[in-house]
Short mmCIF file of C-alpha atoms in Angstrom, two decimals:
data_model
loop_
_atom_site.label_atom_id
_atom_site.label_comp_id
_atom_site.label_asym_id
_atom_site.label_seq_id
_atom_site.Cartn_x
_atom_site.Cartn_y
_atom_site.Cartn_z
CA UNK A 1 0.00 0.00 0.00
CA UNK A 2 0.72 3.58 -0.45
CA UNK A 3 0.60 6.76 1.77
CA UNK A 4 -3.08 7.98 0.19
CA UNK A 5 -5.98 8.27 1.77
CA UNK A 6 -7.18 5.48 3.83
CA UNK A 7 -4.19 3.42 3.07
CA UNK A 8 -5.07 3.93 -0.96
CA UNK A 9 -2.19 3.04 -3.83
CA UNK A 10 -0.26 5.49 -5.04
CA UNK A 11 0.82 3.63 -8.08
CA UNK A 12 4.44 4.78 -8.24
CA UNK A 13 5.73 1.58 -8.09
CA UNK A 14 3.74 0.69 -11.34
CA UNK A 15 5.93 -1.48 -13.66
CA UNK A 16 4.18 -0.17 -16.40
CA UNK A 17 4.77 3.52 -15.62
CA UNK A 18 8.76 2.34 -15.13
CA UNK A 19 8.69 0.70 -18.58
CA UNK A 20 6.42 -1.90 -18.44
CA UNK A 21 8.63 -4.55 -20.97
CA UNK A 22 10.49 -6.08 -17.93
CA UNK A 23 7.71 -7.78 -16.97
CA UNK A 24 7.84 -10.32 -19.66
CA UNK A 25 12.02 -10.58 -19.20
CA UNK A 26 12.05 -13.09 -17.28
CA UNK A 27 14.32 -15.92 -16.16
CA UNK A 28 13.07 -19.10 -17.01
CA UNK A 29 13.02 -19.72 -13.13
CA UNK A 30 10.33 -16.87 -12.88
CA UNK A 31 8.26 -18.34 -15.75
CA UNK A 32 8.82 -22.34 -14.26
CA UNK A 33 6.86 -21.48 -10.84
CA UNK A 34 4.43 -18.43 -12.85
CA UNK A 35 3.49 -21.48 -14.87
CA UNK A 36 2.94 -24.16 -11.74
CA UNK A 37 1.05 -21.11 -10.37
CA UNK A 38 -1.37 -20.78 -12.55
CA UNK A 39 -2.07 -24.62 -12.37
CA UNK A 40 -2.33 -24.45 -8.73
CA UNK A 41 -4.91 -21.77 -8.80
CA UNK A 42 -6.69 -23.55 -11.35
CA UNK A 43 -7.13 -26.31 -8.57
CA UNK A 44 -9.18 -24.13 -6.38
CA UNK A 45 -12.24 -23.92 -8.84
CA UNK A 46 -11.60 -26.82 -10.94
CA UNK A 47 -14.35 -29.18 -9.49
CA UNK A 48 -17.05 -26.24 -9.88
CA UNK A 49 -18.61 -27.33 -13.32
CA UNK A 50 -18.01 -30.99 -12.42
CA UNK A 51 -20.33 -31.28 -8.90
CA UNK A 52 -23.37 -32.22 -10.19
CA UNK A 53 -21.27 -35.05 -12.29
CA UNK A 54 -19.90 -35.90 -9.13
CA UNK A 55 -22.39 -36.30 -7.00
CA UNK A 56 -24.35 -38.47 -9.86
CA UNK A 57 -21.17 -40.40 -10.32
CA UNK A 58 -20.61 -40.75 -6.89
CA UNK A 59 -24.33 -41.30 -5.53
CA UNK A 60 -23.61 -38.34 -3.09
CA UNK A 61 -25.47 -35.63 -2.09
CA UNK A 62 -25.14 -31.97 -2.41
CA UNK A 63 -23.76 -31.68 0.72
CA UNK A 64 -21.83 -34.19 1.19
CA UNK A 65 -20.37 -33.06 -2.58
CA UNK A 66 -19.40 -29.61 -1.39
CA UNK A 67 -17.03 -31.70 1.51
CA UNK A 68 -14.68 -31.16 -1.76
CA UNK A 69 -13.81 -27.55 -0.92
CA UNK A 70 -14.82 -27.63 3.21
CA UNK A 71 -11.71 -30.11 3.78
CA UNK A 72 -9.53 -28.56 1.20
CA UNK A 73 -10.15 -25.85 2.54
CA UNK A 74 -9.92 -26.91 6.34
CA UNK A 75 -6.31 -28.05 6.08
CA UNK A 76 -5.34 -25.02 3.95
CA UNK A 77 -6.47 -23.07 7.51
CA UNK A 78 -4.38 -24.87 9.22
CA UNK A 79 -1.04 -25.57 6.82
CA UNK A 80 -1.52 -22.04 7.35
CA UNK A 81 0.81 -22.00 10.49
CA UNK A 82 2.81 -25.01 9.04
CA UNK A 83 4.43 -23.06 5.38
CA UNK A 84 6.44 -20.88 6.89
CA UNK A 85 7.72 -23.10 10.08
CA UNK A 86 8.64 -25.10 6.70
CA UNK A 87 9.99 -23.03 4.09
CA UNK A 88 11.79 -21.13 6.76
CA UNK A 89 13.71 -24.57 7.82
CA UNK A 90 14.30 -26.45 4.27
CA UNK A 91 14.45 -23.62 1.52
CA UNK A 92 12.15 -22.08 -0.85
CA UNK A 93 12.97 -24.19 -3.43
CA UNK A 94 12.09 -27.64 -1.65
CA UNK A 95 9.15 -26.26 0.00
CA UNK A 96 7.85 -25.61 -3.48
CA UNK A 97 8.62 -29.52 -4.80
CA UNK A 98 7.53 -30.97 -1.62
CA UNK A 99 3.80 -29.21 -2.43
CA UNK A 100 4.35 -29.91 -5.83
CA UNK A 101 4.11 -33.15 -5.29
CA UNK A 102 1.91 -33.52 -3.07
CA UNK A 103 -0.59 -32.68 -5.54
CA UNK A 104 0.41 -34.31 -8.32
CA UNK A 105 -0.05 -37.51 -5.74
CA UNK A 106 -3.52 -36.26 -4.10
CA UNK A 107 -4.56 -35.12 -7.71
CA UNK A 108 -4.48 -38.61 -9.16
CA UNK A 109 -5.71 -40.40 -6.06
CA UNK A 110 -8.47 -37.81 -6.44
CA UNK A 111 -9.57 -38.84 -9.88
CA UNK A 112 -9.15 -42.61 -8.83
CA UNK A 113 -11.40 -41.96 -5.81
CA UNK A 114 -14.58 -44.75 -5.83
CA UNK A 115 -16.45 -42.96 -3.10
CA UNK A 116 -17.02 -39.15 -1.78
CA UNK A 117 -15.39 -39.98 1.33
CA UNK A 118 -12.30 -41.01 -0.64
CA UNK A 119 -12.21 -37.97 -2.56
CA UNK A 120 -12.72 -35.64 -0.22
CA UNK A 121 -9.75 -36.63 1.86
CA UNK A 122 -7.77 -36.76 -1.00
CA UNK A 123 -8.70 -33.24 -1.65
CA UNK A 124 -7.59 -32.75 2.03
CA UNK A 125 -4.05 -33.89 1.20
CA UNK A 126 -4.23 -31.65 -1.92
CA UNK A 127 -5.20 -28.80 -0.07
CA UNK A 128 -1.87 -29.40 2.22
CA UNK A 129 0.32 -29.37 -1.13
CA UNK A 130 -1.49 -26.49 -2.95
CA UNK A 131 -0.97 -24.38 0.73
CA UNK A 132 2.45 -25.42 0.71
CA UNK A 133 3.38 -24.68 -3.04
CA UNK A 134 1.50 -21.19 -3.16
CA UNK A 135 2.45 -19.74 0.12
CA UNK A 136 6.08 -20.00 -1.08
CA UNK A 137 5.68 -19.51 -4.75
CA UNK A 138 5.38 -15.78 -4.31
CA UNK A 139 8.67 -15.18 -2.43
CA UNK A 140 10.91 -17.46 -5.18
CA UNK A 141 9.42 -15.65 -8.36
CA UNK A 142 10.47 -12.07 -6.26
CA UNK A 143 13.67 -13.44 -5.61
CA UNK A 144 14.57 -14.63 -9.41
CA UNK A 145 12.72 -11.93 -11.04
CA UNK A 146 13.96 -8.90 -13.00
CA UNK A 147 12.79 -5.59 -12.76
CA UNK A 148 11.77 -4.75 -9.39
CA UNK A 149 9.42 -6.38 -7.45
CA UNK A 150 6.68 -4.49 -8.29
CA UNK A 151 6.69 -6.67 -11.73
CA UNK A 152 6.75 -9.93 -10.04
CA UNK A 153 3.97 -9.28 -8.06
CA UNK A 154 2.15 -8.36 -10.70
CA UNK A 155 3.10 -11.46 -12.64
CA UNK A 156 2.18 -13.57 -9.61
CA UNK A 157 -1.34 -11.70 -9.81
CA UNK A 158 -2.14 -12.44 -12.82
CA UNK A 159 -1.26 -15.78 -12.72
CA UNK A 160 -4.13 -16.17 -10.21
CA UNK A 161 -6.47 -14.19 -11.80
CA UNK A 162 -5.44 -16.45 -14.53
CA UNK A 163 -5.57 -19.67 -12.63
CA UNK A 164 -8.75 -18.96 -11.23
CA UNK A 165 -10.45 -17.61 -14.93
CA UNK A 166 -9.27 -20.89 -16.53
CA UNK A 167 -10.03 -23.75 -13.67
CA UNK A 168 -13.33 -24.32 -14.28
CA UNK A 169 -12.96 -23.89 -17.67
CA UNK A 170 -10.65 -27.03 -17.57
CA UNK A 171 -12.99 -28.49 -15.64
CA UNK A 172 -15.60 -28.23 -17.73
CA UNK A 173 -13.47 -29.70 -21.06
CA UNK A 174 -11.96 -32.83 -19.69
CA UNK A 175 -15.56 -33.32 -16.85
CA UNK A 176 -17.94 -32.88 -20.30
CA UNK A 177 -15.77 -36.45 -21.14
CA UNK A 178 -15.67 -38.22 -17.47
CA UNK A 179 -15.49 -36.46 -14.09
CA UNK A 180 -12.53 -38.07 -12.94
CA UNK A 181 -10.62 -36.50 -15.95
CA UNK A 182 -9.74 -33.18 -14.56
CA UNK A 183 -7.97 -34.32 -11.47
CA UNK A 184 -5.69 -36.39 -14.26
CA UNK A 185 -5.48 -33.23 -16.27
CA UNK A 186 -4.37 -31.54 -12.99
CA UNK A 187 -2.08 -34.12 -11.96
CA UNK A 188 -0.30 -33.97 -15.05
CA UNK A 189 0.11 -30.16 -15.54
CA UNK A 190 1.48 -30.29 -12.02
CA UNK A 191 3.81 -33.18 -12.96
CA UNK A 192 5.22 -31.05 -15.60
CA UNK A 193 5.63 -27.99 -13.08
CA UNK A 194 7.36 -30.01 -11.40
CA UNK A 195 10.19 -30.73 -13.77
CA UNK A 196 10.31 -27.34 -14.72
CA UNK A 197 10.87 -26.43 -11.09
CA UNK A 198 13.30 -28.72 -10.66
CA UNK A 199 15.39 -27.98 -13.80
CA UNK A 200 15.48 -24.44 -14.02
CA UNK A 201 14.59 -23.32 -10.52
CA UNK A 202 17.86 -22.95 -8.45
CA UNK A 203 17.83 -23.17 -4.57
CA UNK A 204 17.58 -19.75 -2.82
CA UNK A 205 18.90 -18.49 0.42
CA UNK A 206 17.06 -19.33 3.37
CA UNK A 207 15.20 -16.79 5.69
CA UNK A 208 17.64 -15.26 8.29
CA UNK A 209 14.91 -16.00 11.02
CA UNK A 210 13.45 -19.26 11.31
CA UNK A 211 9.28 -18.91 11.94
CA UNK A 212 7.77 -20.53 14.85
CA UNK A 213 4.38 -22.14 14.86
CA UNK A 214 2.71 -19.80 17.05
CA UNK A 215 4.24 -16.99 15.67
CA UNK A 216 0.40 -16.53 13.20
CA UNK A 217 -1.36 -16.87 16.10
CA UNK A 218 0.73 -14.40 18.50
CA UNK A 219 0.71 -11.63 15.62
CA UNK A 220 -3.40 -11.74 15.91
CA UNK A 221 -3.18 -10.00 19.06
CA UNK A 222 -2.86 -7.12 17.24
CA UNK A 223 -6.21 -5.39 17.34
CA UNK A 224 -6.03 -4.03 13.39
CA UNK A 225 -4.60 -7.45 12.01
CA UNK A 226 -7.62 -9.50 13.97
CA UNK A 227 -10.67 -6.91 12.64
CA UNK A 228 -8.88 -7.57 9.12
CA UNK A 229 -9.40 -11.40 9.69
CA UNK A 230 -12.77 -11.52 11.46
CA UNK A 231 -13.71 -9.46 8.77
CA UNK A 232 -12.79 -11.48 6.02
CA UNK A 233 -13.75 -14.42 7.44
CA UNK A 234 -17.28 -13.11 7.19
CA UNK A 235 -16.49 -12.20 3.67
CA UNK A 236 -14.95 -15.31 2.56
CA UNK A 237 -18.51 -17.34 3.73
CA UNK A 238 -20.16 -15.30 0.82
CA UNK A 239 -17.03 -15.51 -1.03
CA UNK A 240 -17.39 -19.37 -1.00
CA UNK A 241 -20.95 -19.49 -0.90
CA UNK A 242 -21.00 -18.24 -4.36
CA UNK A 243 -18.19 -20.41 -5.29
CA UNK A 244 -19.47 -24.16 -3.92
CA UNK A 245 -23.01 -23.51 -3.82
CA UNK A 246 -23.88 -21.95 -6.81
CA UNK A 247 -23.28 -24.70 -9.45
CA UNK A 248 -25.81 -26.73 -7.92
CA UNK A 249 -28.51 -23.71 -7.97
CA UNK A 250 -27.42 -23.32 -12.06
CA UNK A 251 -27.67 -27.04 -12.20
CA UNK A 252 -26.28 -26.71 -16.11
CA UNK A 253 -23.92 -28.81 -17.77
CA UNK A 254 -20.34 -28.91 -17.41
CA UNK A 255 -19.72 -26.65 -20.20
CA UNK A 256 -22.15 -23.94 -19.29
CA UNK A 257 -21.19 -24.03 -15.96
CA UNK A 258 -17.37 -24.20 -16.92
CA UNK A 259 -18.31 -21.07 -18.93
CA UNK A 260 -20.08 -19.16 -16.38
CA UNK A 261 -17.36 -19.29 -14.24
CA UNK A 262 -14.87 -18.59 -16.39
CA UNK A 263 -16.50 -15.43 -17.58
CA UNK A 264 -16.78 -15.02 -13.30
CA UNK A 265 -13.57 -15.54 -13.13
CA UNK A 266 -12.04 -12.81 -15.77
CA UNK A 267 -14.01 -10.29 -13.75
CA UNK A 268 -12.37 -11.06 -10.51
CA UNK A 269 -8.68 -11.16 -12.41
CA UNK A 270 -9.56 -8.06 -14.20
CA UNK A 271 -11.09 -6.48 -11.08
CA UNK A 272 -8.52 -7.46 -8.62
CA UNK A 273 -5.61 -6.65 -10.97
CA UNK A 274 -6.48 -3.59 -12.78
CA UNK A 275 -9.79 -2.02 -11.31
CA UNK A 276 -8.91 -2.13 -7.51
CA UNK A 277 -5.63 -0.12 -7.12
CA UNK A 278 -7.20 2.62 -9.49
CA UNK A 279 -10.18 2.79 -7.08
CA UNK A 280 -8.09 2.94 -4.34
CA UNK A 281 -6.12 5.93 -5.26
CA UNK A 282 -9.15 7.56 -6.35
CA UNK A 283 -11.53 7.30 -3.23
CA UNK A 284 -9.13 5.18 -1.30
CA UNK A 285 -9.05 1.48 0.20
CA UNK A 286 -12.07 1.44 3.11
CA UNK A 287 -14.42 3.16 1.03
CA UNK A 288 -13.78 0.73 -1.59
CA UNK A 289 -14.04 -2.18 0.42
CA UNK A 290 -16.69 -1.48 2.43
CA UNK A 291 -18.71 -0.54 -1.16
CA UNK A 292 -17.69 -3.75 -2.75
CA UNK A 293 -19.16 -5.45 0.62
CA UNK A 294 -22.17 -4.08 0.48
CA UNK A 295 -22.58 -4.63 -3.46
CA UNK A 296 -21.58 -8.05 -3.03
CA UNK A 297 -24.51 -8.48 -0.76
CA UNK A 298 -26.87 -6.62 -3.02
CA UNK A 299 -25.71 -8.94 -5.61
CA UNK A 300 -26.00 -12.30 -3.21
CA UNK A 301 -29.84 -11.82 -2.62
CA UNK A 302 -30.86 -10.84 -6.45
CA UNK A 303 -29.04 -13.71 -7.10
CA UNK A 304 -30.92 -16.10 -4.73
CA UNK A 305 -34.22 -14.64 -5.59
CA UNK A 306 -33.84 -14.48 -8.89
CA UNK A 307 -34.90 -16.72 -12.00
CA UNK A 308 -31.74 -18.56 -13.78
CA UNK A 309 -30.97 -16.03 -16.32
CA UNK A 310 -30.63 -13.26 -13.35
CA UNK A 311 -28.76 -15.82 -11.46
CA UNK A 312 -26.36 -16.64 -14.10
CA UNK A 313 -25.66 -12.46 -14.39
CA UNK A 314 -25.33 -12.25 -10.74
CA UNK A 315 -22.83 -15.08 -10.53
CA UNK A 316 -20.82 -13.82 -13.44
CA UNK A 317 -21.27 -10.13 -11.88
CA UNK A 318 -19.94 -11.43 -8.30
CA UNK A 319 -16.60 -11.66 -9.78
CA UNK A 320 -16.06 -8.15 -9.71
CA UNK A 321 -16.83 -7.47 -6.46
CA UNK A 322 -14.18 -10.19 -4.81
CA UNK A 323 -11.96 -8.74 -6.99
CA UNK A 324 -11.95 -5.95 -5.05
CA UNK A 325 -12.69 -7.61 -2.02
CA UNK A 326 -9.48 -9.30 -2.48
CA UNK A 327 -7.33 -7.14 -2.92
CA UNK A 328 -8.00 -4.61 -0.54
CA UNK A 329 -8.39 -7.10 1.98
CA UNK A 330 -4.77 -8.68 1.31
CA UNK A 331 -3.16 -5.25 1.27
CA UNK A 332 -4.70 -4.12 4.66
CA UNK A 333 -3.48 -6.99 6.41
CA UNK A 334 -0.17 -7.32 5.11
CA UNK A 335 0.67 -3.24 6.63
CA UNK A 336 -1.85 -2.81 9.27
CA UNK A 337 0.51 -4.51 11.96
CA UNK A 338 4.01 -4.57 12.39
CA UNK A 339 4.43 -8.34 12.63
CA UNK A 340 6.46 -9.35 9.42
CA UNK A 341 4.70 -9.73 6.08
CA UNK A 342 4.93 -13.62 6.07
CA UNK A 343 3.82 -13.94 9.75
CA UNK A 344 0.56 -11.18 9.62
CA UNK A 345 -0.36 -13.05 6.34
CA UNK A 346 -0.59 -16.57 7.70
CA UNK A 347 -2.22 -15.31 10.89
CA UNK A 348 -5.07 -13.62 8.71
CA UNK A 349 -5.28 -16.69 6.01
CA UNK A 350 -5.64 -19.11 8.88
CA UNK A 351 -8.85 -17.71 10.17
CA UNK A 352 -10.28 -16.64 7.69
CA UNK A 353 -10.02 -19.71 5.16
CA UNK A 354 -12.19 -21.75 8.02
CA UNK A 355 -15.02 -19.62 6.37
CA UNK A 356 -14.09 -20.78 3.06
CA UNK A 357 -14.33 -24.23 4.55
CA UNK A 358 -17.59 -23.78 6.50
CA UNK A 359 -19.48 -21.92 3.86
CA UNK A 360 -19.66 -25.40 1.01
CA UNK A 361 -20.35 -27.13 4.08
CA UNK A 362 -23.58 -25.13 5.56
CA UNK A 363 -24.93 -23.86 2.39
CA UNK A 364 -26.41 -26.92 0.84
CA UNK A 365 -27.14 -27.97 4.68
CA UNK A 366 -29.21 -24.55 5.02
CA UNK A 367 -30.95 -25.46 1.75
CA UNK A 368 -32.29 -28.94 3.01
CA UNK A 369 -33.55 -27.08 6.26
CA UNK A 370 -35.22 -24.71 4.46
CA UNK A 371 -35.39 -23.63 0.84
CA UNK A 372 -32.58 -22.64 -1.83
CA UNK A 373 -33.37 -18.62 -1.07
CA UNK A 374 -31.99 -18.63 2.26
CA UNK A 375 -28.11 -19.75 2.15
CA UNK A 376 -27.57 -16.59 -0.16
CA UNK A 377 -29.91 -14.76 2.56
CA UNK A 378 -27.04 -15.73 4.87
CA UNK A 379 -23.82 -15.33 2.62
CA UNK A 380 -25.25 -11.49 2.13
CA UNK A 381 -26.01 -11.04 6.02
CA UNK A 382 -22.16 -12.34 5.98
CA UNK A 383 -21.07 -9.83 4.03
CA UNK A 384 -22.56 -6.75 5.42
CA UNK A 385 -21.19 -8.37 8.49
CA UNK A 386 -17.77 -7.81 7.19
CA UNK A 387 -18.84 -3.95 6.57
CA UNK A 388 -20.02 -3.22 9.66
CA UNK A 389 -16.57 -4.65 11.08
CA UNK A 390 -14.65 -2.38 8.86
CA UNK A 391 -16.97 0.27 9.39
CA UNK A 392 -16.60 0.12 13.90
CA UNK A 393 -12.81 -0.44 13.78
CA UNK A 394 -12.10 1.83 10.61
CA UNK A 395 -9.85 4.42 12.60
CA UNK A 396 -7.48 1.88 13.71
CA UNK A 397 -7.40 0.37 10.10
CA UNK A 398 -6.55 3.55 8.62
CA UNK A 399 -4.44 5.23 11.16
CA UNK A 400 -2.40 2.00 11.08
CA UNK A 401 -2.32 1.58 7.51
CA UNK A 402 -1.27 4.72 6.56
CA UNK A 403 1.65 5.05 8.87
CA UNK A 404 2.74 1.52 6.90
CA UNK A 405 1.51 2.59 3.71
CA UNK A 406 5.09 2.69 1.83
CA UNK A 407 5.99 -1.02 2.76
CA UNK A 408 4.78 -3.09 -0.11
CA UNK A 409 4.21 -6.35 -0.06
CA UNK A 410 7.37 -8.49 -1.77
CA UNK A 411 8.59 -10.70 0.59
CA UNK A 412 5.89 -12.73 2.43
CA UNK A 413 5.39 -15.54 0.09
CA UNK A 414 1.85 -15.38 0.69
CA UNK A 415 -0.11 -12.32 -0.44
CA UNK A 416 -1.53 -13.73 -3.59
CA UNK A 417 -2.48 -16.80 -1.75
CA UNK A 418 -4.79 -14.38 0.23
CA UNK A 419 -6.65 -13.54 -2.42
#
């Protein structure tokens, strides 16, 4: 962040307005772990399109379908403490193989799953992998890359906006053919990373501090760092609500779905990427956030009483708000406190990806209990939830912010993974 208003960009350390061409000369280290990136981000809304085909292929039900994210999801919380006790012990380098494969394993194991409960702890040992590959990735491509960090980060963000566009797109090719397919597909793209990694990828020096295990936990006691999690933990529920629930409301084939969510997806890349730090300079980050909040929950409850063609719009539409919601949210809690970058960003992922695990979980349960309307009732009360958390603690947020604005976030290994 930058010293504008309310902890706002500033944009001067725009790659573009620096000459904008090194961002695409790059070693071929930088472009090895962009690439795995982009797969690994894929990961996280791969299976969208493909849960109704699972649950048919399966003989599962809704809920027990959307177990697919909740215990991904769940141990990503909690690797959450574990990366950078890891990374900070055996090197960025292995951290990144070691998650690697991990997935590649959990992938396949995924795809050769013969029951839910199968799959959904192999998506549990996935989750481990993707947590450890991501939550590293970041620091290696700022360490190899040219031209300031500034580009790297940039290139790491649009590898998940990229990641995240194209996922259920993939999902929705190979899971038109067989379900199963797109955890090979995965697999195999993350086999490939793999070797990339480990050819052109060269081991970096190790952290001069080791991180303890508590050391997450211990920087939450700072009041502006906890409101930032708390409140995105109420975000994330509508976040994921939209995410694992949705596809089941739609109820289209894997290709329509796969296409609805990729068009979803584009917004949130394009949103997050482009359209939040110009907002943010402009009328600066707590007005934005709190805005995209309360639009997001505007959008949640046209969407749930809607007919399908206003859901479909509303779904697609969502994007842009957790865009926005994203990044703003990663920025404030990576310079509200003064713990280090890596340390404040694992505290804040780890609670609030329990909401990204609790919301696949409750949704379809609040839809048996009562009727499809009223789990995007909820996942809008969530998100003005959020607000009104920004909203009561906004001095400290911005006071605290500001005085940090300059430090930008390089380092940590982990801001894109909060988005």
């Amino acid at each position: 962040m930058s010293g504008t208003k309310n902890g706002g960009h500033s944009g001067a350390d725009d790659p573009f307005e620096e000459g904008g061409t090194s961002l695409l000369r790059q070693p071929k280290a930088v472009w090895a772990t962009a690439g795995a990136s982009v797969v690994a981000f894929m990961g996280i809304g791969l299976v969208d399109p493909i849960l109704p085909s699972i649950a048919r292929g399966l003989h599962a039900t809704n809920s027990q379908v959307s177990l697919l994210f909740t215990s991904y999801f769940l141990i990503t919380a909690v690797a959450m403490l574990v990366t950078g006790f890891v990374s900070s012990r055996i090197g960025g380098r292995k951290t990144l193989l070691a998650g690697l494969a991990l997935v590649v394993v959990f992938a396949a194991l995924s795809g050769m799953s013969g029951s839910v409960a199968e799959l959904v702890g192999f998506r549990a040992g996935w989750g481990l992998g993707n947590a450890l590959f991501v939550s590293t990735s970041l620091a290696v491509i700022v360490g190899a890359a040219t031209g300031g960090s500034s580009a790297a980060i940039l290139l790491y963000e649009s590898a998940l906006g990229l990641g995240m566009a194209c996922g259920p797109l993939l999902g929705a090719v190979l899971g038109d053919m067989k379900w199963r397919y797109p955890f090979f597909g995965t697999a195999a793209l993350m086999a490939v990373g793999f070797l990339a990694i480990t050819a052109f990828l060269k081991e970096q020096p190790k952290p001069a501090a080791r991180t303890s295990l508590l050391a997450p936990v211990k920087a939450l006691g700072h009041g502006g760092l906890a409101a930032t999690a708390v409140s995105a933990f109420f975000y994330n529920y509508a976040f994921f609500t939209v995410l694992a629930f949705t596809p089941f409301v739609l109820n289209m084939s894997p290709y329509k779905s796969g296409g609805v969510f990729f068009a979803w997806g584009v917004l949130l890349a394009v949103f997050s990427v482009i359209v939040a730090p110009r907002l943010q300079r402009r009328f600066g980050s707590l007005k934005v956030l709190c805005a995209s909040l309360l639009l997001l929950a505007a959008d949640l409850l046209v969407l749930g009483y809607g007919d399908h063609t206003t859901a479909v719009v509303c779904t697609v539409l969502s994007g842009a708000f957790i865009g926005l919601n994203n990044t703003v949210f990663t920025e404030l809690a990576l310079g509200v406190s003064d713990a280090p970058r890596p340390v404040a960003s694992a505290g804040y992922n780890f609670v609030r990806w329990f909401a990204a695990a609790a919301a696949p979980f409750l949704a379809p349960k609040i839809e048996e209990w009562t009727d499809v309307h009223l789990p995007f009732v909820v996942a809008a009360g969530a998100a003005v939830t959020g607000t009104v958390i920004v909203a009561v603690r906004r001095r400290a947020l911005t006071t605290e912010a500001e005085e940090r604005a300059p430090r930008h976030a390089t380092e940590d290994g982990v801001t894109a993974f909060a988005r």
